[in-house]
C-alpha cells in the first residue's frame, strides 16, 4: 500500500512538473513587418534615405514564466533617395540603402492580463547598412558603394494580444544605440504574428 501511494505521488509530481515545464519551455516562431528610422547624427541626411521597410524572422523560447529569449534576423529591401542641387545648381545625388541585422533579445511580459500582455525587451544586434551612391558634382559623375557595420544595444516596449493558445499578434517600439560610423541610433516600430508550439 505504501509503495502504491509513493508511486502515485511520484507520478503526480512528474506530471505536474512536466506540465509546468511545458508552460515555461514554450518555443515559438514569428514574422514581423518593421519600419525603421535611422539617426545619422551630423552626417547630411540628404546623402542617405533614412527610413526603411523590412521583414523580421524570429524564434524564441520561454525559459521562465514571463521571460523569453528570442533570436531574430532582419532584412530590408533597397530604399532609394534622390537629391538635386546638393552643392551647386545642376548637382545630383542618388543613394540606395539596405539594412540587415541579426541578434538576440530578452523579452519579459511584465504585465500579463491573459489575453493581453505588456512586454519589455532588451538585447544586442549586429547591423550592416549598405549604401550605394551615384553622384554628379561640378560636371563630374561617379559611383561609390560602402557597407557600414557595427553593434547596437536595443530596448523595446510593446504589447501582445493572444488570439488562442497558439497564435498571437505583437507590436513593439524599439530604440537602438549603435557604434556604427555616421549612424547614432535606430528607432523602429514592428508588428507581426507569433505561433507557439
Coordinates of C-alpha atoms in Angstrom, one line a residue:
X1 CA 0.0 0.0 0.0
X2 CA 2.8 2.4 0.9
X3 CA 4.6 1.5 -2.3
X4 CA 1.4 2.2 -4.3
X5 CA 0.9 5.6 -2.5
X6 CA 4.5 6.5 -3.2
X7 CA 4.3 5.6 -6.9
X8 CA 1.0 7.6 -7.2
X9 CA 2.7 10.6 -5.6
X10 CA 5.8 10.3 -7.8
X11 CA 3.7 10.0 -10.9
X12 CA 1.6 13.1 -9.9
X13 CA 4.7 15.1 -9.1
X14 CA 6.3 14.3 -12.5
X15 CA 3.1 15.0 -14.3
X16 CA 2.8 18.4 -12.6
X17 CA 6.5 19.2 -13.3
X18 CA 6.1 18.2 -17.0
X19 CA 3.0 20.5 -17.3
X20 CA 4.9 23.3 -15.7
X21 CA 7.9 22.7 -17.9
X22 CA 5.6 22.8 -20.9
X23 CA 4.3 26.2 -19.8
X24 CA 7.8 27.5 -19.3
X25 CA 9.8 25.9 -22.1
X26 CA 7.4 27.1 -24.7
X27 CA 9.0 27.5 -28.2
X28 CA 7.6 29.9 -30.7
X29 CA 8.4 31.5 -34.1
X30 CA 7.4 34.8 -35.5
X31 CA 7.3 37.1 -38.5
X32 CA 7.2 40.9 -38.3
X33 CA 7.0 44.0 -40.6
X34 CA 9.4 46.7 -39.4
X35 CA 9.5 50.4 -40.1
X36 CA 13.0 51.7 -39.2
X37 CA 14.2 55.3 -38.9
X38 CA 18.0 55.8 -38.8
X39 CA 19.5 58.7 -36.9
X40 CA 22.6 59.9 -38.9
X41 CA 24.0 62.3 -36.4
X42 CA 25.9 65.1 -38.1
X43 CA 26.0 63.4 -41.5
X44 CA 23.9 65.2 -44.1
X45 CA 20.5 63.4 -44.2
X46 CA 20.2 64.1 -47.9
X47 CA 23.1 61.7 -48.5
X48 CA 21.1 58.6 -47.4
X49 CA 17.4 57.6 -47.3
X50 CA 16.9 57.3 -43.5
X51 CA 13.7 55.2 -43.4
X52 CA 13.4 51.5 -44.4
X53 CA 10.7 48.9 -44.6
X54 CA 11.9 45.4 -43.7
X55 CA 10.8 41.9 -42.5
X56 CA 12.0 40.1 -39.4
X57 CA 12.0 36.3 -38.8
X58 CA 12.4 35.3 -35.2
X59 CA 12.4 32.2 -32.9
X60 CA 12.2 32.1 -29.2
X61 CA 11.6 30.1 -26.1
X62 CA 10.2 30.9 -22.7
X63 CA 12.9 29.9 -20.2
X64 CA 10.9 31.1 -17.1
X65 CA 7.3 32.2 -16.6
X66 CA 7.2 35.7 -18.1
X67 CA 10.7 35.6 -19.5
X68 CA 11.7 34.5 -23.0
X69 CA 14.9 34.6 -25.1
X70 CA 14.4 35.4 -28.8
X71 CA 16.8 35.4 -31.7
X72 CA 16.0 37.3 -34.9
X73 CA 17.1 38.1 -38.5
X74 CA 16.1 41.3 -40.3
X75 CA 16.4 42.2 -43.9
X76 CA 15.1 45.3 -45.8
X77 CA 14.7 46.0 -49.5
X78 CA 16.7 48.8 -51.2
X79 CA 15.4 52.2 -50.4
X80 CA 16.2 55.0 -52.9
X81 CA 16.7 58.7 -52.3
X82 CA 17.4 61.4 -54.9
X83 CA 18.5 64.9 -54.2
X84 CA 19.2 67.8 -56.6
X85 CA 21.3 70.9 -56.3
X86 CA 23.1 69.4 -53.3
X87 CA 26.1 71.8 -53.5
X88 CA 25.8 73.7 -56.8
X89 CA 23.0 74.1 -59.3
X90 CA 22.8 71.1 -61.5
X91 CA 24.4 68.7 -59.0
X92 CA 22.5 65.5 -58.1
X93 CA 22.9 62.6 -55.7
X94 CA 21.0 59.3 -55.9
X95 CA 21.5 56.9 -53.0
X96 CA 20.3 53.4 -52.3
X97 CA 20.3 51.9 -48.8
X98 CA 19.5 48.5 -47.4
X99 CA 19.6 47.2 -43.8
X100 CA 20.5 43.8 -42.5
X101 CA 20.5 42.8 -38.8
X102 CA 20.6 39.8 -36.5
X103 CA 20.8 39.4 -32.8
X104 CA 19.1 38.3 -29.6
X105 CA 16.6 39.9 -27.2
X106 CA 15.4 39.0 -23.7
X107 CA 11.6 39.6 -23.6
X108 CA 9.6 40.0 -20.4
X109 CA 5.8 40.1 -20.2
X110 CA 6.0 42.1 -17.0
X111 CA 2.2 42.7 -17.0
X112 CA 0.3 39.6 -18.0
X113 CA -3.5 40.1 -18.3
X114 CA -4.1 36.7 -20.0
X115 CA -5.4 37.8 -23.4
X116 CA -3.1 41.0 -23.4
X117 CA 0.5 41.1 -22.3
X118 CA 2.6 44.2 -21.8
X119 CA 6.1 43.5 -23.0
X120 CA 9.6 44.9 -22.4
X121 CA 12.7 43.8 -24.1
X122 CA 16.5 44.4 -24.1
X123 CA 19.1 42.9 -26.4
X124 CA 22.0 43.3 -28.7
X125 CA 22.2 43.3 -32.5
X126 CA 24.7 43.3 -35.3
X127 CA 23.8 45.8 -38.1
X128 CA 25.0 46.1 -41.7
X129 CA 23.9 49.1 -43.6
X130 CA 24.8 49.0 -47.3
X131 CA 24.8 52.3 -49.2
X132 CA 25.3 52.7 -53.0
X133 CA 25.6 56.3 -54.4
X134 CA 25.6 57.7 -57.9
X135 CA 26.6 61.4 -57.9
X136 CA 27.1 64.2 -60.3
X137 CA 29.1 67.2 -58.9
X138 CA 30.7 70.1 -60.8
X139 CA 30.2 68.3 -64.2
X140 CA 31.8 65.1 -62.9
X141 CA 30.0 61.9 -62.2
X142 CA 30.9 58.8 -60.1
X143 CA 29.7 55.8 -58.2
X144 CA 30.5 54.5 -54.7
X145 CA 29.4 51.6 -52.5
X146 CA 30.1 51.1 -48.8
X147 CA 28.8 49.0 -46.0
X148 CA 28.6 50.5 -42.5
X149 CA 28.7 47.8 -39.8
X150 CA 28.5 47.8 -36.1
X151 CA 26.6 46.7 -33.0
X152 CA 23.7 48.1 -31.1
X153 CA 22.0 47.9 -27.7
X154 CA 18.2 47.5 -28.2
X155 CA 15.4 48.4 -25.8
X156 CA 11.8 47.9 -26.5
X157 CA 8.3 48.3 -25.2
X158 CA 5.1 46.8 -26.6
X159 CA 2.1 44.6 -26.3
X160 CA 0.9 41.2 -27.4
X161 CA -2.7 40.0 -28.0
X162 CA -3.1 36.3 -27.5
X163 CA -5.8 35.1 -30.0
X164 CA -5.5 31.5 -28.9
X165 CA -3.1 29.1 -27.2
X166 CA -1.0 29.1 -30.4
X167 CA -1.5 32.4 -32.2
X168 CA -0.8 36.0 -31.1
X169 CA -0.3 39.4 -32.5
X170 CA 2.7 41.5 -31.3
X171 CA 3.5 45.2 -31.7
X172 CA 6.7 46.7 -30.4
X173 CA 8.6 50.0 -30.4
X174 CA 12.4 49.9 -30.1
X175 CA 15.3 52.2 -29.7
X176 CA 18.9 51.1 -30.5
X177 CA 22.1 52.9 -29.6
X178 CA 24.8 52.0 -32.1
X179 CA 28.6 52.3 -32.6
X180 CA 28.1 52.4 -36.4
X181 CA 30.1 55.0 -38.3
X182 CA 27.8 58.0 -39.1
X183 CA 24.7 56.3 -37.6
X184 CA 23.9 57.1 -34.0
X185 CA 20.7 55.2 -33.5
X186 CA 17.7 53.3 -34.9
X187 CA 14.1 54.0 -34.0
X188 CA 11.8 51.1 -35.0
X189 CA 8.2 50.0 -34.9
X190 CA 7.3 46.4 -35.6
X191 CA 4.0 44.5 -35.9
X192 CA 3.6 40.8 -36.6
X193 CA 2.4 37.3 -35.8
X194 CA 3.7 34.7 -33.3
X195 CA 3.0 31.0 -33.4
X196 CA 3.6 28.9 -30.2
X197 CA 4.2 25.2 -30.4

